mmCIF file of C-alpha atoms in Angstrom:
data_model
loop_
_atom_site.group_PDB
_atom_site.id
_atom_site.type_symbol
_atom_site.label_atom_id
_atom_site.label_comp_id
_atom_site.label_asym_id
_atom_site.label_seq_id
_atom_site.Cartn_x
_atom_site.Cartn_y
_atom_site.Cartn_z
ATOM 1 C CA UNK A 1 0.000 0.000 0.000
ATOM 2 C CA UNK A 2 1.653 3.368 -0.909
ATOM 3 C CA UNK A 3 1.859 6.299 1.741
ATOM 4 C CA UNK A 4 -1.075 7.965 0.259
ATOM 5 C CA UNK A 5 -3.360 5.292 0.583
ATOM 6 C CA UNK A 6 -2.254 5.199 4.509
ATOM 7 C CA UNK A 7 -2.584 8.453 4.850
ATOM 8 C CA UNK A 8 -5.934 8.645 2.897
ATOM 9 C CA UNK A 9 -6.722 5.560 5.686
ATOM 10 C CA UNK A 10 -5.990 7.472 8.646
ATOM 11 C CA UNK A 11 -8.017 10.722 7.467
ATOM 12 C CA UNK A 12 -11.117 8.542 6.634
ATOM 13 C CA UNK A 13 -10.931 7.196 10.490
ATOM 14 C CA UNK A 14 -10.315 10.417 11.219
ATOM 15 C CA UNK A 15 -6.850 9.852 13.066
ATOM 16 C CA UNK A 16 -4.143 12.503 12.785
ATOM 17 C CA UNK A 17 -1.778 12.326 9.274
ATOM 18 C CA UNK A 18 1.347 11.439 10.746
ATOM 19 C CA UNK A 19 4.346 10.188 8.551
ATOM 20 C CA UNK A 20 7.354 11.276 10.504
ATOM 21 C CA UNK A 21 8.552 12.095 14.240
ATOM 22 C CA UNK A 22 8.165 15.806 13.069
ATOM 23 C CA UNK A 23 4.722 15.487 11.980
ATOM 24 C CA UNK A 24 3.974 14.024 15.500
ATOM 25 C CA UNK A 25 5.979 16.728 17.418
ATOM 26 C CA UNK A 26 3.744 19.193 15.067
ATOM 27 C CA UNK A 27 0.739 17.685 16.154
ATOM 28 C CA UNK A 28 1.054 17.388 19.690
ATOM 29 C CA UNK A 29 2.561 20.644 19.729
ATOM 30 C CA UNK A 30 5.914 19.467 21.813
ATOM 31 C CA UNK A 31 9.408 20.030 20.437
ATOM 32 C CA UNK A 32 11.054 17.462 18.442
ATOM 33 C CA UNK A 33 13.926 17.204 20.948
ATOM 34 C CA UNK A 34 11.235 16.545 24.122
ATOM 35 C CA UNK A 35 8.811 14.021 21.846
ATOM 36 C CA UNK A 36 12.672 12.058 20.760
ATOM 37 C CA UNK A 37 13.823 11.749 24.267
ATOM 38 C CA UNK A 38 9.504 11.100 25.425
ATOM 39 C CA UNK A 39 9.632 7.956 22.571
ATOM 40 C CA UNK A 40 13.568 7.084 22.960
ATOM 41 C CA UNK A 41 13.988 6.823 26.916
ATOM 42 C CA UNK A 42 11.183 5.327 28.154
ATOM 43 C CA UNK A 43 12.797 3.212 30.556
ATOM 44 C CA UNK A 44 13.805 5.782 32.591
ATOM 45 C CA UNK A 45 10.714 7.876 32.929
ATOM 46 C CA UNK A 46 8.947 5.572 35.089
ATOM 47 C CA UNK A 47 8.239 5.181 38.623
ATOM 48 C CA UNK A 48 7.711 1.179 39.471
ATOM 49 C CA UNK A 49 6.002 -0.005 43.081
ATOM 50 C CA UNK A 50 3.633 -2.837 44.203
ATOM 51 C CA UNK A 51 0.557 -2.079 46.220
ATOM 52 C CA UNK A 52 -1.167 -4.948 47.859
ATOM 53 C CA UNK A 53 -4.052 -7.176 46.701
ATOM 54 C CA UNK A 54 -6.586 -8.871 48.910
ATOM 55 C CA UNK A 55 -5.455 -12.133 48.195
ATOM 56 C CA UNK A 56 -1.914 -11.031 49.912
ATOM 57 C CA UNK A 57 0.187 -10.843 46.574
ATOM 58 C CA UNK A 58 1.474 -7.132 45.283
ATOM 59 C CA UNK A 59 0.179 -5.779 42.016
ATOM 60 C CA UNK A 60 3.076 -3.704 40.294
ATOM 61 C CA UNK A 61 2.247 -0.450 38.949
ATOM 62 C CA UNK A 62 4.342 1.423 36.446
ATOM 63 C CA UNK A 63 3.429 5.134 36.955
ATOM 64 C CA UNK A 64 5.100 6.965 33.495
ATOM 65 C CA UNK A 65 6.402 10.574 34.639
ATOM 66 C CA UNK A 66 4.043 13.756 34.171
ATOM 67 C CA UNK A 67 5.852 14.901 30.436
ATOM 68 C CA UNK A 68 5.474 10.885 29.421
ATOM 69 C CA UNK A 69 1.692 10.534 30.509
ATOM 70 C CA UNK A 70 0.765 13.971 29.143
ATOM 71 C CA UNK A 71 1.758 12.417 25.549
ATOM 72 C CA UNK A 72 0.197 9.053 26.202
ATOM 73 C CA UNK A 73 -2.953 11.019 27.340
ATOM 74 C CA UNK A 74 -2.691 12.671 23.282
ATOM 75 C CA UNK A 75 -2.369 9.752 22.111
ATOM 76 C CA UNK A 76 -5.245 8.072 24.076
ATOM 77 C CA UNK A 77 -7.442 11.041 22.991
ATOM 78 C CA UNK A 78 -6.416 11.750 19.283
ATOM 79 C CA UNK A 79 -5.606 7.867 17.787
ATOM 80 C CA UNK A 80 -6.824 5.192 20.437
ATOM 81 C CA UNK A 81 -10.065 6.625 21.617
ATOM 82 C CA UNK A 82 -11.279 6.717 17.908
ATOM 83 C CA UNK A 83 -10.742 3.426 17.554
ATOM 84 C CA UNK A 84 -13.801 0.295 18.110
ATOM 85 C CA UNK A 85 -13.453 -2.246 20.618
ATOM 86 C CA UNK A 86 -14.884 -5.412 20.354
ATOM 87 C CA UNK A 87 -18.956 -5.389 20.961
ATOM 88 C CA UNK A 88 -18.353 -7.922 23.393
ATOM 89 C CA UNK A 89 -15.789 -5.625 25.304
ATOM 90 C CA UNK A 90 -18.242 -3.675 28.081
ATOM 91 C CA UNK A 91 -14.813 -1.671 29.875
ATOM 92 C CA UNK A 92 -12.500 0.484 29.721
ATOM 93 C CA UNK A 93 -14.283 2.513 27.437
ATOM 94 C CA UNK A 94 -15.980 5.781 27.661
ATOM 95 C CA UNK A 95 -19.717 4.994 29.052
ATOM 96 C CA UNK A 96 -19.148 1.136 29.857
ATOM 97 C CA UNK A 97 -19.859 0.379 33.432
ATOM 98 C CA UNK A 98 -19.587 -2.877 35.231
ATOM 99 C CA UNK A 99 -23.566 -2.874 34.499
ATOM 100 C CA UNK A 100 -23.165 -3.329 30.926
ATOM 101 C CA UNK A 101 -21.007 -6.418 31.728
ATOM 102 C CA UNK A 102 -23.714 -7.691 34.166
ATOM 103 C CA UNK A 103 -26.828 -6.946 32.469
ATOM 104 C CA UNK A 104 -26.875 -9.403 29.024
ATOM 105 C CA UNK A 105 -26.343 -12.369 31.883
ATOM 106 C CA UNK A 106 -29.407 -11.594 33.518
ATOM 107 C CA UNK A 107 -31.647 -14.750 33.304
ATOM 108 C CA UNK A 108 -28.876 -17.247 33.227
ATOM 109 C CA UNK A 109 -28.992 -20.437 34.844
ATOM 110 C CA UNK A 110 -25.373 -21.351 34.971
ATOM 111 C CA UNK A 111 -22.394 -18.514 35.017
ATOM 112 C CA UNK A 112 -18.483 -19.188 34.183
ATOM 113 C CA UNK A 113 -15.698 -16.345 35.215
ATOM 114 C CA UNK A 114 -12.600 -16.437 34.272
ATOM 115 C CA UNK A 115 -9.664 -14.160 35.244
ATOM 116 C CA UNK A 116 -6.670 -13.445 33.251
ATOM 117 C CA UNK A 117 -3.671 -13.613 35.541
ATOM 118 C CA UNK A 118 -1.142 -10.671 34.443
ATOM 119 C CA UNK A 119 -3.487 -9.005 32.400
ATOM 120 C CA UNK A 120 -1.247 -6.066 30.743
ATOM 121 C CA UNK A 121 2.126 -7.585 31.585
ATOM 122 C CA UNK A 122 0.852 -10.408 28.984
ATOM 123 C CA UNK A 123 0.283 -7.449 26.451
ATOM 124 C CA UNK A 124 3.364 -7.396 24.618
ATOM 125 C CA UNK A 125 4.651 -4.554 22.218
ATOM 126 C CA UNK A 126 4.794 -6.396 19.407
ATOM 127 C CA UNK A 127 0.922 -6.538 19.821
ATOM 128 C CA UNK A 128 0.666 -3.037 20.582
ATOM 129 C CA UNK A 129 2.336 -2.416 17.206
ATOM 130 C CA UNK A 130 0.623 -4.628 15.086
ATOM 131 C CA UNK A 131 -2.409 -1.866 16.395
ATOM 132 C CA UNK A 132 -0.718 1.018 14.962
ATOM 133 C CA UNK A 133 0.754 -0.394 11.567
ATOM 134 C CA UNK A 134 -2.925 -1.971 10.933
ATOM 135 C CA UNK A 135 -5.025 1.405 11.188
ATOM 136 C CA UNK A 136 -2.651 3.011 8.912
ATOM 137 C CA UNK A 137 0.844 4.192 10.488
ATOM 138 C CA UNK A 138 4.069 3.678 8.735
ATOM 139 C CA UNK A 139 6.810 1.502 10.479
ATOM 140 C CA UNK A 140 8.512 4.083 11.883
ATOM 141 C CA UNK A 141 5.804 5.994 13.338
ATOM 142 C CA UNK A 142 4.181 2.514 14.837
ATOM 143 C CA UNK A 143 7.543 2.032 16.099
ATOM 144 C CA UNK A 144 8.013 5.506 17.640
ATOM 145 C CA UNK A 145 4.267 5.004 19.215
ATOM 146 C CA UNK A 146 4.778 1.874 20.461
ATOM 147 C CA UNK A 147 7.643 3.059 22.701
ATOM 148 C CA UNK A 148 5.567 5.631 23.871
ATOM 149 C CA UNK A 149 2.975 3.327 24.935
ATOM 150 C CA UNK A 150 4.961 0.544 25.928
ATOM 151 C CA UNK A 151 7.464 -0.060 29.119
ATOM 152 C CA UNK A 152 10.194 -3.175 29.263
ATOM 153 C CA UNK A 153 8.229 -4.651 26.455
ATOM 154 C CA UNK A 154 4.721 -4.630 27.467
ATOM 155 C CA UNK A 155 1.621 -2.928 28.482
ATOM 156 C CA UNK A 156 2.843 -0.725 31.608
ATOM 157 C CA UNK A 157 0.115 -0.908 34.656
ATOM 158 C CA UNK A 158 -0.172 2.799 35.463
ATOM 159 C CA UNK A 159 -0.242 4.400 31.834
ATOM 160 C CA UNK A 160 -3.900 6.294 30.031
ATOM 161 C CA UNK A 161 -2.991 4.228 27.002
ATOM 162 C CA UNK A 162 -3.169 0.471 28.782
ATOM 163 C CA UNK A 163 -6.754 0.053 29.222
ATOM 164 C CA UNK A 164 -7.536 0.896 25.439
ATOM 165 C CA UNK A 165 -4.304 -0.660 23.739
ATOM 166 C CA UNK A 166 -5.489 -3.992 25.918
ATOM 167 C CA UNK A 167 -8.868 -3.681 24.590
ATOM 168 C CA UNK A 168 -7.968 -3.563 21.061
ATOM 169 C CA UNK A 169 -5.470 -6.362 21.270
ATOM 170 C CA UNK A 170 -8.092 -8.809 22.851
ATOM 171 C CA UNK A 171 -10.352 -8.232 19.722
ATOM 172 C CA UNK A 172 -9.061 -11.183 18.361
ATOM 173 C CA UNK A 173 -9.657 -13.109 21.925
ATOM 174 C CA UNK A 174 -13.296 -11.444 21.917
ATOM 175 C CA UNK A 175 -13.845 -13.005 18.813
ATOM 176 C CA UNK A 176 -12.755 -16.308 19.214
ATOM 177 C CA UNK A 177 -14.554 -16.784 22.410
ATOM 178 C CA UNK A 178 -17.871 -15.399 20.617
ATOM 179 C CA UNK A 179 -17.574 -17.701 17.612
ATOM 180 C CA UNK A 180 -17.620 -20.438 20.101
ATOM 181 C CA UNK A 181 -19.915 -19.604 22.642
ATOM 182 C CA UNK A 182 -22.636 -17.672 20.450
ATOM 183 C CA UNK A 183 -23.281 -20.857 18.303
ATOM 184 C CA UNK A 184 -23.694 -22.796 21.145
ATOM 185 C CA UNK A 185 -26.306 -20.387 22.666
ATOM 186 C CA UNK A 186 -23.938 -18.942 25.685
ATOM 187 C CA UNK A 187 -23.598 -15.551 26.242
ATOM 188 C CA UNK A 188 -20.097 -14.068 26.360
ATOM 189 C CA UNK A 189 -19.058 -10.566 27.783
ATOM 190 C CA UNK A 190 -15.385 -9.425 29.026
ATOM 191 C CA UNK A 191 -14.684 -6.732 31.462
ATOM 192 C CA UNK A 192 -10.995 -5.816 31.141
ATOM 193 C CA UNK A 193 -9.270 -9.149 32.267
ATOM 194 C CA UNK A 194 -12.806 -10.421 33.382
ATOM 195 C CA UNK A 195 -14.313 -13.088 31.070
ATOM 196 C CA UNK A 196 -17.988 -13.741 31.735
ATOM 197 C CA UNK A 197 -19.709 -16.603 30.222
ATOM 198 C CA UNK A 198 -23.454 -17.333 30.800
ATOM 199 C CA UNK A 199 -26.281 -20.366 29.815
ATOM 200 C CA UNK A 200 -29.092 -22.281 30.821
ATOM 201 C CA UNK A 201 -27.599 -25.629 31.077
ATOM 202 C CA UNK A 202 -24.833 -27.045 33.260
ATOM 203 C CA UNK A 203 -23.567 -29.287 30.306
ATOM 204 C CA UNK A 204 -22.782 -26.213 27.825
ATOM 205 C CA UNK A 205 -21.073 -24.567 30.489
ATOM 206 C CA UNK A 206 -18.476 -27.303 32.071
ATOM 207 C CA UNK A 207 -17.745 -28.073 28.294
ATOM 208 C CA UNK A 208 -16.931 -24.433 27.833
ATOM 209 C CA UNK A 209 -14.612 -24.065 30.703
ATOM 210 C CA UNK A 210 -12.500 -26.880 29.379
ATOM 211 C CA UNK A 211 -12.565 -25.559 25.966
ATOM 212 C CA UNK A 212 -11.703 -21.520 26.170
ATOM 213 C CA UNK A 213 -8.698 -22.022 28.092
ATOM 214 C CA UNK A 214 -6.822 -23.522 24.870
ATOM 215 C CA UNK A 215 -8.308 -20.269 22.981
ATOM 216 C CA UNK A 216 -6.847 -18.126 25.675
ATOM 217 C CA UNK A 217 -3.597 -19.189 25.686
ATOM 218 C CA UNK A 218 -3.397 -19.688 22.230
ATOM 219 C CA UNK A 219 -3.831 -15.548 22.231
ATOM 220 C CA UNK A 220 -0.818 -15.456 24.557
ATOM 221 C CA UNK A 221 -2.835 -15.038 28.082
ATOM 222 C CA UNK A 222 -2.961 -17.428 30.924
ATOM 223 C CA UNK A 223 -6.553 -18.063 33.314
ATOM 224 C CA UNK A 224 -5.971 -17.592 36.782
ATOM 225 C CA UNK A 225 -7.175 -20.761 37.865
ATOM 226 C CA UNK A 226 -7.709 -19.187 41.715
ATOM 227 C CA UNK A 227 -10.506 -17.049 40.554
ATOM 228 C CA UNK A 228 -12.222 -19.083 37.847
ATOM 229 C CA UNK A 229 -15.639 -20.011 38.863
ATOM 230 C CA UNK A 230 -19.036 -21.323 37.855
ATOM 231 C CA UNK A 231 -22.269 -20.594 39.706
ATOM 232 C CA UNK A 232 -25.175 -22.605 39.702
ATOM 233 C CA UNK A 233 -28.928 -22.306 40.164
ATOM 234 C CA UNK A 234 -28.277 -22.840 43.923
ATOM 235 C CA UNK A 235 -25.894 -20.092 44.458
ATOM 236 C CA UNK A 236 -25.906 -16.322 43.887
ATOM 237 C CA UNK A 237 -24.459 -15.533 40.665
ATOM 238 C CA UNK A 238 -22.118 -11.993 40.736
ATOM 239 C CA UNK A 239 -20.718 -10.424 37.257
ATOM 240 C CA UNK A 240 -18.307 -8.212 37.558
ATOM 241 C CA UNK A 241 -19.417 -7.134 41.381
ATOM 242 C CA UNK A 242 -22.472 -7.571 40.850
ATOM 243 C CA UNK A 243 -25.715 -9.593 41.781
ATOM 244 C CA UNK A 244 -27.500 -11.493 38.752
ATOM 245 C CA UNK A 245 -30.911 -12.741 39.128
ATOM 246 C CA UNK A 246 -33.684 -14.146 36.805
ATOM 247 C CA UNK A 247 -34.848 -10.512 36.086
ATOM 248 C CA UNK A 248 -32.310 -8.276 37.455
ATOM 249 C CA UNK A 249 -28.880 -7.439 38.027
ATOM 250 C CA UNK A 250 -27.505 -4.859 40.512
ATOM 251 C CA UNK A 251 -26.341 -4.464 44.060
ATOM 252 C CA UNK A 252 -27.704 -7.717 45.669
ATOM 253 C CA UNK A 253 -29.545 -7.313 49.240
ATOM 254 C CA UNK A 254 -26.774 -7.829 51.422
ATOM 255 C CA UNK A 255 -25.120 -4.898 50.120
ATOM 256 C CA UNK A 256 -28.441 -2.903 50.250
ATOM 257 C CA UNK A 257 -28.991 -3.846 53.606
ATOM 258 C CA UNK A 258 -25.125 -2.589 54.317
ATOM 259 C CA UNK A 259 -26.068 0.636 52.730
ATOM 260 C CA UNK A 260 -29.458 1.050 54.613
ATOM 261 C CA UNK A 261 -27.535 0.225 58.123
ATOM 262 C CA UNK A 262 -24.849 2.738 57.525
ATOM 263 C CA UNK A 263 -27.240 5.951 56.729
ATOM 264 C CA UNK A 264 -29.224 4.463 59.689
ATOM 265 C CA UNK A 265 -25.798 4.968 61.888
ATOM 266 C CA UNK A 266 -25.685 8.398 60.182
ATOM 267 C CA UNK A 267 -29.149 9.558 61.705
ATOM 268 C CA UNK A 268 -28.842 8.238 64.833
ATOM 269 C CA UNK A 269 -25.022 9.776 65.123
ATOM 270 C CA UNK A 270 -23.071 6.370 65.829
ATOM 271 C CA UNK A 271 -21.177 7.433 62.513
ATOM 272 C CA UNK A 272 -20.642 10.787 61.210
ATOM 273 C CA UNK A 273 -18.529 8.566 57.726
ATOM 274 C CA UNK A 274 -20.315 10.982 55.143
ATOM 275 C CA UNK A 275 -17.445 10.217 52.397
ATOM 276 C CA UNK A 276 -18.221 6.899 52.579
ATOM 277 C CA UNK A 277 -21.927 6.877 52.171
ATOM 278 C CA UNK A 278 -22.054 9.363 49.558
ATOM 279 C CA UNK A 279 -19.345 7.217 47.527
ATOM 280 C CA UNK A 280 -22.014 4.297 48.135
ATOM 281 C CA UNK A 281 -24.911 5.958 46.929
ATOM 282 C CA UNK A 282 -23.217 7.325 44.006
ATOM 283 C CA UNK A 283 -22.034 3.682 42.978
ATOM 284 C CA UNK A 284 -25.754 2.345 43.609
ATOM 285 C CA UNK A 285 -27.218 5.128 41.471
ATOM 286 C CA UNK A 286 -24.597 4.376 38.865
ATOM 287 C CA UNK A 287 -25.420 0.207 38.643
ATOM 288 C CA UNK A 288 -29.112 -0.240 40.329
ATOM 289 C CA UNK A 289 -31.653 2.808 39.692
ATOM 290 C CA UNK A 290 -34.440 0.248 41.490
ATOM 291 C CA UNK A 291 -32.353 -0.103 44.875
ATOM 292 C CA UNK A 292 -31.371 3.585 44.962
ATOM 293 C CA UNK A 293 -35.240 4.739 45.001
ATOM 294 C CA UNK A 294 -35.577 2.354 48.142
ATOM 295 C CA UNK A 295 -32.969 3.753 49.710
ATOM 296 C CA UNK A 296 -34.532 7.050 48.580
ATOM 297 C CA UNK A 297 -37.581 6.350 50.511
ATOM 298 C CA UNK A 298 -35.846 5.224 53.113
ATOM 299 C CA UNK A 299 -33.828 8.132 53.730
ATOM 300 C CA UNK A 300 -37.240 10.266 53.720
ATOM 301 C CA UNK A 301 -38.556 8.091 56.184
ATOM 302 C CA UNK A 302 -35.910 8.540 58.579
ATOM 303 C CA UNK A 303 -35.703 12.138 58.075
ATOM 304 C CA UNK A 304 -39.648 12.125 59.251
ATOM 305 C CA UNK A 305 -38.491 10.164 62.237
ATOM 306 C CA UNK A 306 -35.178 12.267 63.197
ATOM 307 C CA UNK A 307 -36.543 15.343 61.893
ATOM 308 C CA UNK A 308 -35.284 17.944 64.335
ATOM 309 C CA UNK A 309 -32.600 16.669 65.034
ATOM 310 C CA UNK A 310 -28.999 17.807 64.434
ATOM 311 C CA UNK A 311 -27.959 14.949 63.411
ATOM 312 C CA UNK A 312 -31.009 14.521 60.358
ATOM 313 C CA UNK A 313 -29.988 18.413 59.734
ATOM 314 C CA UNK A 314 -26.274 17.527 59.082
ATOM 315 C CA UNK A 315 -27.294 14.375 57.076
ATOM 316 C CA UNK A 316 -29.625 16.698 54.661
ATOM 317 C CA UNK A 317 -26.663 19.066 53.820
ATOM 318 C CA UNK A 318 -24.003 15.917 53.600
ATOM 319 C CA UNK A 319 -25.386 13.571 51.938
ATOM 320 C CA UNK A 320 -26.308 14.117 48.015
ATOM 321 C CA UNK A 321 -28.515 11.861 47.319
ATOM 322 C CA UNK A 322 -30.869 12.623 44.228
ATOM 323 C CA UNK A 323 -34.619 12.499 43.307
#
């Protein structure tokens, strides 16, 4: 393909014209000295460290320096965020919520989850460059924005560009997993390194677990055995964090009933944890519209029963709960 028909390609998607490190310096306005060293020495503008995990293992995070994620941000905005994931992708996108993941399971009889173990460690940059070069982008330029995106070889935990670069590569996954499953009536849905899949018979299901794992590593990604799962009709299914039923997915009751007990601490001033209430509600209005009007009503109520009181005045000017 000659460099007019790539650059025709990238105007059509409309992605920025770039042939050369000049043209990129020109179009995210940075010198051409600051967007070589940004693209050349990316190994030493990051800051590595492990936080903690609730299963007692560290999770490293690669935090790029301000300069380096203020170009990854551009390129996030102008070139990645133009781009399609897979239908069957429902994060790390603009709009997607955990919800979206939950909701087409709704109904199911049997549920499979699968984590990937090492999710953007096992994105490597010859993936990431296979992105650029196939929407348009010359060698060099793929090259140049594949170091930009990429840290020791892979996906860094801590950059803008992860989420969507991961997304893209696992289009492929996506749609290996779908050709499989759809045919066989199952429902599949992934949730950055969450795979979700969902059907009304036991049989379908075990037979899928032992099947998608060869897929998966055939795509260079390994299950973490330690969280795969499949929930029956006798246990409470949970997408993504949250409840599935026959008709409904959202919060689940015992984490209404958590939410309910801690406003109820809030009126009758055992807890005076605002923050944490309002971050609750905002979640629950988010994911589950139907639990947030009961705890709408039930926040009038108590009002009627502690009205007066200091503590129901404070909670009416903390807490923003809306109509």
């Amino acid at each position: 393909m000659s460099n007019k028909s790539y650059i025709y390609r990238l105007k059509n998607l409309g992605l920025p014209a770039i042939e050369s490190i000049d043209d990129l310096a020109d179009a995210c306005r940075l010198s051409l000295g600051k967007v070589k060293y940004l693209s050349y020495r990316t190994e030493y503008l990051y800051k590595v460290f492990c936080i903690p995990k609730k299963t007692g293992k560290t999770r490293t995070i690669s935090q790029p320096n301000r300069e380096l994620k203020a170009l990854q941000a551009w390129v996030l905005r102008n070139i990645l965020d133009k781009l399609s994931s897979s239908e069957h992708s429902k994060g790390f996108d603009k709009g997607a919520s955990i919800l979206d993941n939950a909701s087409p399971h709704v109904g199911a009889n049997y549920i499979l989850t699968i984590d990937l173990e090492d999710f953007f460690s096992n994105v490597k940059a010859s993936h990431v460059y296979k992105i650029f070069h196939s929407i348009g982008y010359n060698d060099k330029i793929s090259a140049i924005l594949t170091n930009i995106c990429t840290f020791k070889g892979a996906l860094p935990q801590g950059a803008p560009t992860s989420p969507k670069l991961a997304n893209l590569v696992c289009a492929k996954l996506d749609s290996r997993l779908h050709g499989y499953a759809g045919p066989k009536g199952i429902v599949y849905t992934r949730y950055a390194d969450d795979l979700t899949l969902s059907g009304q018979t036991p049989q379908k299901i075990y037979k899928a677990s032992q099947f998608i794992g060869t897929v998966i590593s055939d795509e260079g990604f390994s299950v973490n055995k330690a969280k795969t799962n499949i929930c029956g009709t006798q246990k409470q299914k949970k997408v993504t964090g949250l409840v599935v039923s026959e008709h409904h997915a959202g919060i689940g009751r015992q984490k209404y009933r958590e939410i309910r007990s801690k406003i109820h601490y809030l009126f009758e001033g055992k807890s005076n944890d605002f923050h944490q209430v309002n971050g609750l509600l905002a979640f629950t209005y988010s994911v589950d519209r139907k639990s947030y009007k009961r705890i709408y009503s039930y926040v009038n109520k108590l009002k009627l029963r502690y009205s007066g009181s200091e503590a129901s005045k404070k909670i009416a000017a903390e807490i923003g709960i809306k109509a």
